[in-house]
Coordinates of C-alpha atoms in Angstrom, one line a residue:
M1 CA -6.5 -14.3 25.0
I2 CA -3.4 -12.2 25.1
R3 CA -2.2 -9.6 22.3
P4 CA 0.7 -7.7 22.3
K5 CA 0.5 -4.2 24.3
K6 CA 4.1 -3.0 23.6
Y7 CA 3.6 0.0 20.9
L8 CA 5.2 3.1 19.7
V9 CA 3.6 6.5 19.8
L10 CA 4.4 9.4 17.2
G11 CA 4.2 12.7 18.8
L12 CA 5.7 16.1 18.0
T13 CA 5.8 17.6 21.4
L14 CA 5.3 14.7 23.9
C15 CA 7.8 12.0 25.0
L16 CA 7.0 9.0 26.8
F17 CA 8.5 7.2 29.5
N18 CA 8.0 4.0 31.4
F19 CA 8.2 4.3 35.3
F20 CA 8.6 1.4 37.5
S21 CA 6.4 1.7 40.8
H22 CA 6.1 -0.3 43.9
G23 CA 2.8 -1.4 42.6
Q24 CA 4.7 -3.0 39.8
R25 CA 7.1 -4.5 41.8
G26 CA 4.3 -6.3 43.9
K27 CA 2.6 -7.3 40.5
I28 CA 6.1 -8.4 39.1
D29 CA 6.5 -10.5 42.4
S30 CA 3.1 -12.0 42.0
L31 CA 3.9 -13.3 38.4
L32 CA 7.0 -14.8 39.3
S33 CA 5.3 -16.9 42.0
V34 CA 2.8 -17.9 39.3
L35 CA 5.9 -18.7 36.9
K36 CA 7.6 -21.1 39.3
A37 CA 4.4 -23.1 39.9
A38 CA 3.6 -23.0 36.2
K39 CA 3.4 -25.9 33.5
E40 CA 5.3 -26.1 30.7
D41 CA 1.9 -25.0 28.6
T42 CA 0.3 -21.9 27.2
N43 CA -0.3 -20.6 30.4
K44 CA 2.9 -20.4 31.2
V45 CA 3.6 -18.6 28.1
K46 CA 0.9 -16.0 28.9
T47 CA 2.6 -15.5 32.4
L48 CA 6.0 -14.8 30.7
Y49 CA 4.3 -12.5 28.2
N50 CA 2.5 -10.6 31.3
L51 CA 6.1 -10.3 32.9
S52 CA 7.6 -8.9 29.7
E53 CA 4.6 -6.2 29.8
E54 CA 5.4 -5.1 33.5
C55 CA 9.4 -4.7 33.3
G56 CA 11.9 -2.4 31.5
D57 CA 13.8 -3.2 28.1
E58 CA 16.3 -5.7 29.6
D59 CA 13.9 -7.7 31.6
I60 CA 11.4 -7.5 28.6
L61 CA 13.8 -9.1 26.4
K62 CA 14.7 -12.0 29.0
Y63 CA 11.1 -12.8 29.3
A64 CA 10.1 -12.1 25.6
E65 CA 12.6 -14.8 24.4
A66 CA 11.8 -17.3 27.0
S67 CA 8.1 -17.0 25.9
L68 CA 9.5 -17.3 22.3
A69 CA 11.2 -20.5 23.3
L70 CA 8.4 -22.2 25.1
S71 CA 5.9 -21.1 22.3
E72 CA 7.8 -22.5 19.5
K73 CA 8.3 -25.8 21.8
L74 CA 4.2 -25.9 21.9
N75 CA 3.7 -24.6 18.2
Y76 CA 1.7 -21.9 19.8
K77 CA 1.7 -19.4 17.1
K78 CA -0.4 -16.5 19.0
G79 CA 2.4 -16.3 21.4
I80 CA 5.4 -16.9 18.9
A81 CA 3.8 -13.5 17.2
N82 CA 3.7 -11.4 20.6
A83 CA 7.0 -12.2 21.5
F84 CA 8.4 -11.2 17.9
V85 CA 6.7 -7.9 18.6
N86 CA 7.9 -7.5 22.4
I87 CA 11.5 -8.2 21.2
G88 CA 11.0 -5.8 18.3
F89 CA 10.0 -3.1 20.8
V90 CA 13.1 -3.4 22.5
Y91 CA 15.3 -3.4 19.8
A92 CA 13.5 -0.1 18.7
N93 CA 14.1 1.3 21.9
K94 CA 17.6 0.6 21.4
G95 CA 18.0 2.5 18.0
N96 CA 18.6 -1.1 16.2
V97 CA 16.4 -0.3 13.2
S98 CA 17.0 -3.4 11.2
K99 CA 16.6 -5.7 13.9
A100 CA 13.5 -4.0 15.1
L101 CA 11.6 -4.3 11.7
A102 CA 12.7 -7.9 11.1
F103 CA 11.0 -8.9 14.6
F104 CA 7.8 -6.9 13.7
Q105 CA 7.7 -8.1 10.4
K106 CA 8.2 -11.8 11.7
G107 CA 5.4 -11.1 14.3
L108 CA 3.1 -9.5 11.6
N109 CA 3.4 -12.6 9.0
I110 CA 2.1 -14.7 11.8
Q111 CA -0.7 -12.7 12.8
Q112 CA -1.8 -12.1 9.3
E113 CA -1.8 -16.3 9.0
I114 CA -3.7 -16.6 12.3
G115 CA -6.0 -13.8 11.7
D116 CA -5.0 -11.8 14.7
K117 CA -6.4 -8.3 13.7
Q118 CA -5.6 -6.1 17.1
G119 CA -1.8 -8.0 16.7
I120 CA -1.7 -6.6 13.1
C121 CA -2.6 -3.0 13.7
T122 CA 0.0 -3.0 16.9
S123 CA 2.8 -4.4 14.0
L124 CA 1.8 -1.9 11.5
N125 CA 1.7 0.9 14.0
N126 CA 5.2 -0.1 15.2
M127 CA 6.5 -0.5 11.7
A128 CA 5.3 3.0 10.8
V129 CA 6.8 4.4 13.6
I130 CA 10.2 3.3 12.7
Y131 CA 9.8 4.2 8.8
K132 CA 9.1 7.8 10.1
T133 CA 12.3 7.9 12.1
Q134 CA 14.0 6.8 9.3
G135 CA 12.7 9.5 6.9
D136 CA 10.4 7.3 4.8
L137 CA 7.3 9.3 5.5
G138 CA 5.5 7.7 2.3
K139 CA 5.9 4.1 3.8
A140 CA 4.9 5.4 7.4
L141 CA 1.9 6.8 6.1
E142 CA 1.0 3.6 4.3
F143 CA 1.1 1.4 7.1
N144 CA -0.6 3.8 9.4
H145 CA -3.5 3.9 7.2
K146 CA -3.5 0.3 6.8
S147 CA -3.8 0.2 10.6
L148 CA -6.3 2.6 10.7
K149 CA -8.5 0.5 8.2
I150 CA -8.3 -2.3 10.4
R151 CA -9.2 -0.7 13.7
M152 CA -12.2 0.9 12.3
E153 CA -13.3 -2.4 10.9
I154 CA -13.0 -3.9 14.4
G155 CA -14.3 -0.9 16.2
D156 CA -11.1 -0.1 18.3
K157 CA -11.9 3.2 19.4
E158 CA -8.6 4.0 20.9
G159 CA -6.7 2.4 18.2
V160 CA -8.4 4.7 15.8
A161 CA -7.5 7.8 17.6
Y162 CA -3.7 6.6 17.9
S163 CA -3.6 5.8 14.3
L164 CA -5.3 9.2 13.3
N165 CA -2.9 11.3 15.7
N166 CA 0.1 9.4 14.1
I167 CA -1.2 10.2 10.7
G168 CA -1.5 14.0 11.8
V169 CA 1.9 13.7 12.7
I170 CA 3.4 12.5 9.4
Y171 CA 1.2 15.3 7.4
S172 CA 2.6 18.1 9.9
V173 CA 6.2 16.7 8.8
K174 CA 5.4 16.9 5.5
K175 CA 4.1 20.7 5.7
K176 CA 0.4 19.4 5.1
N177 CA -1.1 21.5 8.1
A178 CA -4.6 21.1 7.0
E179 CA -4.9 17.5 6.7
A180 CA -2.9 17.3 10.0
I181 CA -5.3 19.6 11.5
A182 CA -8.1 17.3 10.4
N183 CA -6.8 14.1 11.8
Y184 CA -5.7 15.7 15.2
E185 CA -9.3 16.8 15.5
K186 CA -10.8 13.4 14.7
S187 CA -8.4 11.9 17.0
L188 CA -9.2 14.6 19.7
K189 CA -12.9 13.8 19.4
I190 CA -12.3 10.3 19.7
W191 CA -10.0 10.7 22.8
E192 CA -12.6 12.9 24.7
E193 CA -15.3 10.2 24.1
V194 CA -13.3 7.2 25.7
G195 CA -12.1 9.9 28.4
N196 CA -8.5 9.0 27.7
N197 CA -6.6 12.1 29.3
M198 CA -3.0 11.0 28.1
G199 CA -4.5 10.9 24.3
I200 CA -6.3 14.2 24.8
T201 CA -3.1 15.9 26.0
N202 CA -1.1 14.5 23.4
T203 CA -2.9 15.4 20.6
L204 CA -3.8 19.0 21.9
L205 CA 0.0 19.5 22.1
N206 CA 0.3 18.7 18.7
L207 CA -2.7 20.7 17.4
G208 CA -1.2 23.5 19.1
G209 CA 2.2 23.1 17.5
I210 CA 0.4 23.3 14.0
Y211 CA -1.5 26.5 15.3
Q212 CA 1.7 28.2 16.4
A213 CA 3.3 27.5 13.0
E214 CA 0.8 28.9 11.3
G215 CA 0.6 32.3 13.5
D216 CA -2.8 31.5 14.8
I217 CA -1.6 32.3 18.4
D218 CA -4.8 32.7 20.0
K219 CA -5.7 29.0 18.9
A220 CA -2.6 27.7 19.9
L221 CA -2.5 29.5 23.4
T222 CA -6.3 28.1 24.0
V223 CA -5.2 24.4 23.1
F224 CA -1.8 24.7 25.3
K225 CA -3.8 26.1 28.2
K226 CA -6.7 23.3 28.0
S227 CA -3.8 20.5 27.9
L228 CA -2.1 22.0 30.8
G229 CA -5.4 22.1 32.7
I230 CA -6.1 18.4 32.2
Q231 CA -2.3 17.7 32.9
E232 CA -3.0 19.6 36.4
K233 CA -5.9 17.6 37.4
T234 CA -4.5 14.2 36.5
G235 CA -0.8 15.0 38.2
N236 CA 1.1 14.7 34.9
K237 CA 3.8 16.2 35.8
Y238 CA 6.0 15.6 32.5
G239 CA 2.8 16.7 30.4
M240 CA 2.7 20.0 32.6
A241 CA 6.5 20.5 31.8
L242 CA 5.8 20.1 28.1
S243 CA 2.3 22.5 28.0
L244 CA 4.3 25.2 30.1
N245 CA 7.2 25.7 28.0
S246 CA 4.8 25.6 24.8
M247 CA 2.7 28.4 26.3
G248 CA 6.0 30.4 27.2
N249 CA 6.8 29.9 23.2
V250 CA 3.8 31.4 22.7
Y251 CA 4.0 34.3 24.7
Y252 CA 7.4 34.6 23.2
D253 CA 5.8 34.9 19.6
M254 CA 3.4 37.7 21.0
K255 CA 6.6 39.7 22.8
S256 CA 5.1 39.0 26.2
Y257 CA 8.5 38.4 27.3
K258 CA 7.6 38.3 31.2
K259 CA 4.9 35.8 30.8
A260 CA 7.1 33.6 28.5
A261 CA 9.9 33.7 31.3
E262 CA 7.5 32.9 34.0
Y263 CA 5.9 29.8 32.3
S264 CA 9.4 28.7 30.8
K265 CA 10.7 29.1 34.0
K266 CA 8.2 26.8 35.8
S267 CA 8.7 24.3 33.1
L268 CA 12.5 24.2 33.6
Q269 CA 11.6 23.8 37.6
L270 CA 9.4 20.8 37.2
S271 CA 11.8 19.1 34.4
T272 CA 14.4 19.5 36.9
E273 CA 12.7 17.9 39.8
L274 CA 11.8 15.1 37.8
G275 CA 15.3 14.8 36.1
Y276 CA 13.4 15.3 32.6
V277 CA 16.9 15.7 30.8
R278 CA 15.1 16.4 27.3
N279 CA 13.1 19.0 28.7
I280 CA 15.3 20.6 30.5
S281 CA 17.4 21.3 27.3
I282 CA 14.2 22.8 25.6
S283 CA 13.3 25.0 28.6
C284 CA 16.8 26.4 28.5
Q285 CA 17.0 27.1 25.1
S286 CA 13.5 28.9 25.5
L287 CA 14.6 31.0 28.5
S288 CA 18.0 32.1 26.5
K289 CA 15.6 33.0 23.7
I290 CA 13.6 35.3 26.1
Y291 CA 16.4 36.7 28.1
A292 CA 18.2 37.7 25.1
A293 CA 14.9 39.4 23.8
Q294 CA 14.9 41.4 27.3
E295 CA 18.5 42.4 26.9
N296 CA 19.5 40.2 30.1
Y297 CA 22.4 38.8 28.4
K298 CA 24.2 37.3 31.5
D299 CA 21.1 34.9 32.1
A300 CA 20.7 34.4 28.3
Y301 CA 24.4 33.1 28.4
E302 CA 23.8 31.0 31.6
M303 CA 20.8 29.6 29.8
Q304 CA 22.6 28.8 26.7
K305 CA 25.4 27.1 28.4
L306 CA 23.0 24.9 30.2
F307 CA 21.1 24.1 26.9
K308 CA 24.4 23.0 25.3
K309 CA 25.4 20.8 28.2
M310 CA 22.1 19.0 28.1
S311 CA 22.1 18.8 24.3
D312 CA 25.4 17.3 24.4
S313 CA 24.3 14.7 27.1
I314 CA 21.3 14.0 24.9
S315 CA 22.8 13.5 21.5
N316 CA 26.1 11.8 22.3
L317 CA 24.6 8.1 21.7
E318 CA 23.0 9.3 18.5
T319 CA 26.2 10.9 17.2
H320 CA 28.2 7.9 17.9
R321 CA 25.7 5.7 16.1
L322 CA 26.1 7.9 13.0
A323 CA 29.4 8.3 12.9
T324 CA 29.9 4.4 13.3
K325 CA 27.6 3.9 10.2
Q326 CA 29.3 6.5 8.2
Q327 CA 32.6 5.2 8.8
M328 CA 31.4 1.3 8.4
Q329 CA 30.0 2.7 4.5
Y330 CA 33.1 4.5 4.1
E331 CA 35.2 1.5 5.0
F332 CA 33.1 -0.9 2.3
Q333 CA 33.4 1.7 -0.4
Q334 CA 37.4 1.9 0.3
K335 CA 37.7 -1.9 0.2
E336 CA 35.6 -1.9 -2.9
E337 CA 37.7 0.5 -4.5
L338 CA 40.8 -1.2 -3.6
S339 CA 39.7 -4.6 -4.9
K340 CA 38.9 -3.0 -8.1
A341 CA 42.4 -1.3 -8.6
V342 CA 43.9 -4.8 -7.5
Q343 CA 41.9 -6.6 -10.5
D344 CA 42.7 -4.0 -12.8
K345 CA 46.3 -4.2 -12.3
K346 CA 46.0 -8.1 -12.9
D347 CA 43.9 -7.5 -16.0
A348 CA 46.9 -5.3 -17.2
F349 CA 49.5 -8.0 -16.3
A350 CA 47.6 -10.5 -18.3
K351 CA 47.1 -8.4 -21.4
Q352 CA 50.6 -7.8 -21.4
E353 CA 51.6 -11.4 -21.3
K354 CA 49.0 -11.9 -24.0
Q355 CA 50.4 -9.6 -26.1
Q356 CA 54.3 -11.0 -25.3
Q357 CA 53.0 -14.2 -26.6
I358 CA 51.8 -12.6 -29.8
N359 CA 54.9 -10.6 -30.2
I360 CA 57.1 -13.9 -29.8
Q361 CA 55.0 -15.5 -32.2
N362 CA 55.2 -12.7 -34.8
T363 CA 59.0 -12.8 -34.4
F364 CA 59.1 -16.4 -35.0
I365 CA 57.2 -16.0 -38.3
G366 CA 59.0 -13.1 -39.5
G367 CA 62.5 -15.0 -38.8
F368 CA 61.0 -17.6 -40.9
I369 CA 60.1 -15.4 -43.7
L370 CA 63.4 -13.7 -43.5
V371 CA 65.3 -16.9 -43.9
L372 CA 62.9 -17.9 -46.5
I373 CA 63.4 -14.6 -48.7
L374 CA 67.1 -14.5 -47.7
A375 CA 67.6 -17.8 -49.3
L376 CA 65.5 -17.5 -52.5
F377 CA 66.1 -13.5 -53.1
I378 CA 69.4 -11.8 -52.0
F379 CA 68.1 -8.7 -53.2
G380 CA 65.1 -8.8 -50.8
L381 CA 67.5 -9.0 -47.9
Y382 CA 67.3 -5.2 -47.7
R383 CA 63.6 -4.8 -47.6
Q384 CA 63.0 -7.6 -45.3
K385 CA 65.1 -6.0 -43.0
K386 CA 63.2 -3.0 -43.0
S387 CA 60.0 -4.4 -42.7
A388 CA 61.5 -6.6 -39.3
N389 CA 62.7 -3.2 -37.9
T390 CA 59.4 -1.6 -38.5
K391 CA 57.7 -4.6 -36.4
L392 CA 60.2 -4.1 -33.9
D393 CA 59.4 -0.3 -33.5
I394 CA 55.6 -1.5 -33.2
K395 CA 56.5 -3.6 -30.4
N396 CA 58.6 -1.5 -28.5
N397 CA 56.0 1.3 -28.4
K398 CA 53.5 -1.4 -27.2
L399 CA 56.1 -2.3 -24.4
E400 CA 56.4 1.2 -23.6
A401 CA 52.4 1.9 -23.5
A402 CA 52.0 -1.3 -21.1
Y403 CA 55.1 0.4 -19.1
I404 CA 52.9 3.7 -18.5
I405 CA 49.9 1.5 -17.6
I406 CA 51.7 -0.2 -14.9
E407 CA 53.1 2.9 -13.5
Q408 CA 49.8 4.7 -13.2
Q409 CA 48.2 1.5 -11.6
K410 CA 51.0 1.5 -9.2
Q411 CA 50.3 5.0 -8.1
I412 CA 46.8 4.6 -7.9
L413 CA 47.5 1.9 -5.6
E414 CA 50.0 4.0 -3.3
E415 CA 47.1 6.6 -3.4
K416 CA 44.7 4.1 -1.9
N417 CA 47.2 3.0 0.7
Y418 CA 47.8 6.3 1.7
S419 CA 44.0 7.0 1.8
L420 CA 43.8 3.9 4.0
Q421 CA 46.4 4.6 6.7
K422 CA 44.6 8.2 7.0
L423 CA 41.5 6.4 7.4
L424 CA 43.0 4.5 10.2
K425 CA 44.5 7.4 11.9
E426 CA 40.9 9.2 11.7
K427 CA 39.3 6.1 13.1
V428 CA 41.9 6.1 16.1
L429 CA 41.1 9.5 16.7
L430 CA 37.2 9.1 16.7
L431 CA 37.5 6.0 19.3
K432 CA 39.3 8.2 21.5
E433 CA 37.1 11.1 21.4
I434 CA 34.4 8.7 21.8
H435 CA 35.9 7.7 25.0
H436 CA 36.8 10.8 26.3
R437 CA 33.1 12.3 25.7
T438 CA 31.5 9.4 27.2
K439 CA 34.0 9.7 30.4
N440 CA 33.1 13.5 30.2
N441 CA 29.3 12.7 30.1
L442 CA 29.2 10.1 32.7
Q443 CA 31.0 12.4 35.0
I444 CA 28.6 15.3 34.3
I445 CA 25.7 12.8 35.1
S446 CA 27.6 12.0 38.4
S447 CA 27.8 15.7 39.5
L448 CA 24.2 16.3 38.6
L449 CA 23.2 13.2 40.8
N450 CA 25.8 14.8 43.7
L451 CA 23.8 18.1 43.4
Q452 CA 20.7 16.6 43.6
S453 CA 21.5 14.5 46.6
N454 CA 22.9 17.6 48.3
A455 CA 19.7 19.3 47.9
L456 CA 17.8 16.2 49.6
N457 CA 16.8 16.1 53.5
D458 CA 15.9 12.3 53.3
K459 CA 18.9 10.4 54.1
K460 CA 17.4 7.2 52.4
V461 CA 17.0 8.7 48.8
E462 CA 20.3 10.5 49.3
G463 CA 22.0 7.4 50.0
I464 CA 20.4 5.8 46.6
L465 CA 21.6 8.7 44.6
K466 CA 25.0 8.3 46.1
Q467 CA 24.7 4.7 45.2
S468 CA 24.3 5.5 41.8
Q469 CA 26.8 8.0 41.5
S470 CA 29.3 5.3 42.6
R471 CA 28.0 3.2 40.1
I472 CA 28.3 5.8 37.3
N473 CA 31.8 6.7 38.5
T474 CA 32.7 2.7 38.0
M475 CA 31.8 3.3 34.5
A476 CA 33.8 6.7 33.8
I477 CA 36.9 5.3 35.3
L478 CA 37.0 2.4 32.6
H479 CA 36.3 4.9 29.9
N480 CA 39.0 6.9 31.1
K481 CA 41.3 4.1 31.2
L482 CA 40.3 3.3 27.7
H483 CA 41.0 6.6 26.4
Q484 CA 44.6 6.0 27.9
T485 CA 44.9 2.6 25.9
E486 CA 46.6 1.9 22.8
D487 CA 43.9 0.0 21.0
F488 CA 40.8 1.9 23.1
V489 CA 39.6 -1.6 23.3
N490 CA 41.1 -3.9 25.9
V491 CA 41.7 -2.3 29.6
P492 CA 44.6 -3.8 31.7
I493 CA 42.3 -4.9 34.4
S494 CA 45.0 -4.9 37.2
E495 CA 45.5 -1.3 37.1
Y496 CA 41.6 -0.7 36.7
L497 CA 41.1 -2.5 40.0
Q498 CA 43.7 -0.6 41.7
Q499 CA 41.9 3.0 40.5
L500 CA 38.6 1.8 41.2
V501 CA 39.1 0.8 44.6
S502 CA 41.0 3.9 45.6
S503 CA 37.9 6.0 43.9
I504 CA 35.5 4.1 46.3
S505 CA 37.8 4.1 49.3
D506 CA 38.2 7.9 49.0
S507 CA 34.4 8.5 48.8
F508 CA 34.1 6.8 52.4
N509 CA 37.2 8.4 53.9
S510 CA 36.0 6.7 57.2
E511 CA 38.0 7.6 60.6
K512 CA 36.5 5.4 62.7
C513 CA 38.0 2.2 61.0
T514 CA 41.1 1.7 59.0
V515 CA 40.5 -0.3 55.8
N516 CA 43.4 -2.0 54.1
F517 CA 43.3 -3.5 50.7
S518 CA 45.1 -6.7 49.3
I519 CA 44.7 -6.7 45.5
K520 CA 46.0 -9.6 43.2
S521 CA 45.8 -9.9 39.6
D522 CA 47.9 -10.9 36.9
D523 CA 49.0 -7.6 34.9
S524 CA 48.7 -9.6 31.4
I525 CA 44.9 -9.9 32.0
L526 CA 43.0 -7.7 29.6
F527 CA 39.1 -7.1 29.3
D528 CA 37.0 -5.2 26.7
V529 CA 34.2 -3.0 27.8
D530 CA 31.4 -5.9 27.9
T531 CA 33.7 -7.6 30.6
A532 CA 35.0 -5.0 32.4
I533 CA 31.9 -3.0 33.4
P534 CA 30.1 -5.6 34.7
L535 CA 32.9 -7.1 36.8
G536 CA 33.6 -3.4 37.8
L537 CA 30.0 -3.0 39.0
I538 CA 30.2 -5.9 40.9
I539 CA 33.2 -5.0 42.6
N540 CA 31.6 -1.4 43.2
E541 CA 28.5 -3.2 45.2
L542 CA 31.1 -5.8 47.1
V543 CA 33.3 -2.9 48.2
T544 CA 30.7 -0.5 49.0
N545 CA 28.8 -3.0 51.1
A546 CA 31.9 -3.8 52.9
F547 CA 32.5 -0.4 53.9
K548 CA 28.9 0.2 55.1
H549 CA 28.5 -3.0 57.1
A550 CA 31.5 -5.1 57.7
F551 CA 33.4 -3.3 60.2
I552 CA 31.0 -1.9 62.2
G553 CA 32.3 -1.7 65.9
K554 CA 35.9 -2.5 64.3
D555 CA 39.2 -0.3 64.7
K556 CA 40.5 -1.7 61.3
G557 CA 39.7 -4.4 58.8
T558 CA 40.9 -5.9 55.6
I559 CA 39.2 -6.5 52.1
S560 CA 41.0 -8.8 49.7
L561 CA 40.4 -8.9 45.8
F562 CA 42.1 -11.7 43.8
L563 CA 41.6 -12.3 40.2
N564 CA 43.2 -15.2 38.2
K565 CA 42.8 -16.9 34.6
I566 CA 41.4 -20.5 34.9
D567 CA 41.9 -21.1 31.1
E568 CA 41.4 -19.6 27.9
N569 CA 38.2 -17.9 28.4
N570 CA 37.2 -18.6 32.1
Y571 CA 38.4 -16.5 35.1
R572 CA 37.9 -16.6 38.8
F573 CA 37.3 -13.5 40.9
V574 CA 37.4 -13.8 45.0
F575 CA 36.3 -11.0 47.0
S576 CA 36.7 -11.5 51.0
D577 CA 36.9 -9.2 54.0
N578 CA 37.4 -10.2 57.9
G579 CA 34.5 -8.0 59.1
I580 CA 31.5 -9.3 61.0
G581 CA 29.8 -11.5 58.2
L582 CA 26.7 -11.6 56.7
P583 CA 23.3 -11.3 59.1
E584 CA 21.6 -15.1 59.3
T585 CA 18.7 -13.6 57.5
F586 CA 20.8 -12.6 54.6
R587 CA 19.7 -15.7 52.4
K588 CA 15.9 -15.1 53.1
N589 CA 15.9 -11.5 52.5
I590 CA 18.3 -11.4 49.6
S591 CA 15.5 -10.6 47.3
Q592 CA 14.9 -7.1 49.2
S593 CA 18.6 -6.1 48.7
L594 CA 19.1 -4.3 45.4
G595 CA 22.7 -4.4 45.7
F596 CA 22.7 -8.2 45.9
E597 CA 20.0 -8.3 42.9
I598 CA 22.5 -6.4 40.8
I599 CA 25.2 -8.4 41.6
E600 CA 23.5 -11.7 41.0
M601 CA 22.2 -9.9 37.4
L602 CA 25.5 -9.0 36.5
V603 CA 27.2 -12.5 37.3
E604 CA 24.4 -13.9 35.2
Q605 CA 25.6 -11.4 32.3
L606 CA 28.7 -12.9 32.5
H607 CA 27.6 -16.2 32.3
G608 CA 29.0 -17.0 35.8
T609 CA 28.4 -18.6 38.9
M610 CA 28.9 -17.3 42.2
E611 CA 29.3 -19.1 45.7
I612 CA 29.2 -17.1 49.1
V613 CA 31.0 -18.2 52.0
N614 CA 30.2 -16.6 55.6
E615 CA 32.7 -17.6 57.9
N616 CA 35.3 -15.4 59.3
G617 CA 33.8 -12.3 57.6
V618 CA 32.4 -13.0 54.4
R619 CA 33.9 -14.8 50.8
F620 CA 32.3 -14.2 47.3
E621 CA 33.9 -16.6 44.8
I622 CA 32.5 -15.7 41.2
K623 CA 33.7 -17.8 38.2
F624 CA 32.9 -16.2 34.8
V625 CA 33.5 -16.3 31.3
A626 CA 35.2 -13.5 29.4
V627 CA 33.3 -11.9 26.3
A628 CA 35.3 -13.2 23.1

């Protein structure tokens, strides 16, 4: 029997990361071998599920969706529910809250139908985490208590500890420290019984944070030291970095600035080694505060600058999402108000037309009465004429009032049009700023990778970092081009190819072999980000590989790039060089080449096909569909 393992964890101080080890690679390869030989039955569903448990988010989604399709075909409800939960997990990690909740709820409904209590607990836990991040603490607490009750009924000790920890986090956010401490202590006791070191250190860090907030420095320091000791024994460097920084903050509160700086420096050093950006930011903030207290304002300023740089990098995506959401809400309100203004104008015109009909009718009646009175009573002519004049004045007053209303509605409509124009300009500025910040952030990451690679002695690792830096530069160039366009959506692909190839060529700068380029592309071809980034990364891999391997032992070489449009949405890209070609073992060992795995993945992302011809050099022909 399989059950969903993907679940989210609440924590005040501990951030969890997924690692991809060589052991996982071996396990994935083994599962892929089983998958190839599997029949279309529930065993294949379980294999697909197990693959989704071992991979990163993108592969989770691929295997979970394949598992869902087969489970629905077999009417295998357990498999359907598990697939829904894992798909929801991916959307939660990507910040798509509405989709995450929808998939968790679908999974929960099926789990309740088939009586899968363990699965129910996992779904309730995940939904509680989503509600907590959205600020709905009441719902988060309700779902965690439901999960806790079921876990206690089925005797799931680790699950009970998770739920108690999560409930403690919510009470801590609600400033109910006594309830938070009580739940943390219960959770800690169970973690110690089952020997789960990760759970122990997570809860200890949360508990220490409460003690520190209440001013109980001794207790806070004791639990932080205990957490650090466990993490040192288990080799959990990420947890060590968090514990060291927490202890530095406690010593700062004690005004023991020398010790505070010592622990915070260790935390910064560990976080930098691991590339742990969020804790680099936290450690820099702590050190800036400590140096300022020591009147070491120069170092305090340097730490504050680094803190700001790391914080901007972390919050950039979150800020973009919030701005987009607010923009959409504002646009919706504007459309509603404009629609109301148009309807009010229609109502005013209808009212005016009806009044005119009434006035015409009254005029005819008045005329008839006037003729009748004139025929019957000559004397009554004067009085009747006066009466008609009075009615005419009333009519004119009403027409004037209607005219005033029309003018007011016209003014309101003009103001709305002005607001919409202003909104459009602000949106353009916002898109421009987003692409500018994205380009800058990618350049910062590229610079950090460059600094890290320069500090390494391992040529293999240095090469990997250089390749990652090249891929990031590929995306940075695209965002720079988007920043320069008028609509900030479509980039002229011919200019992008020229700039991308020039950047890659400059990074190699080889004197041993002169490499010439032939680039042919229709200037009218425009691609958006969803098409341009995968295509740019493919070109980066192919050109980089050519510089490294194609012209060994040659004085000069030629690389050709050709892009043309086949029909409305279909395109053809051809890469070729006149180098030494691919080795005979290439097809056999293609799975061992990360670069070609990336190329195949990106071609699949573009819904394309790839043909490789290994004659007179090498030639790659890729046919793909541009994202509409």
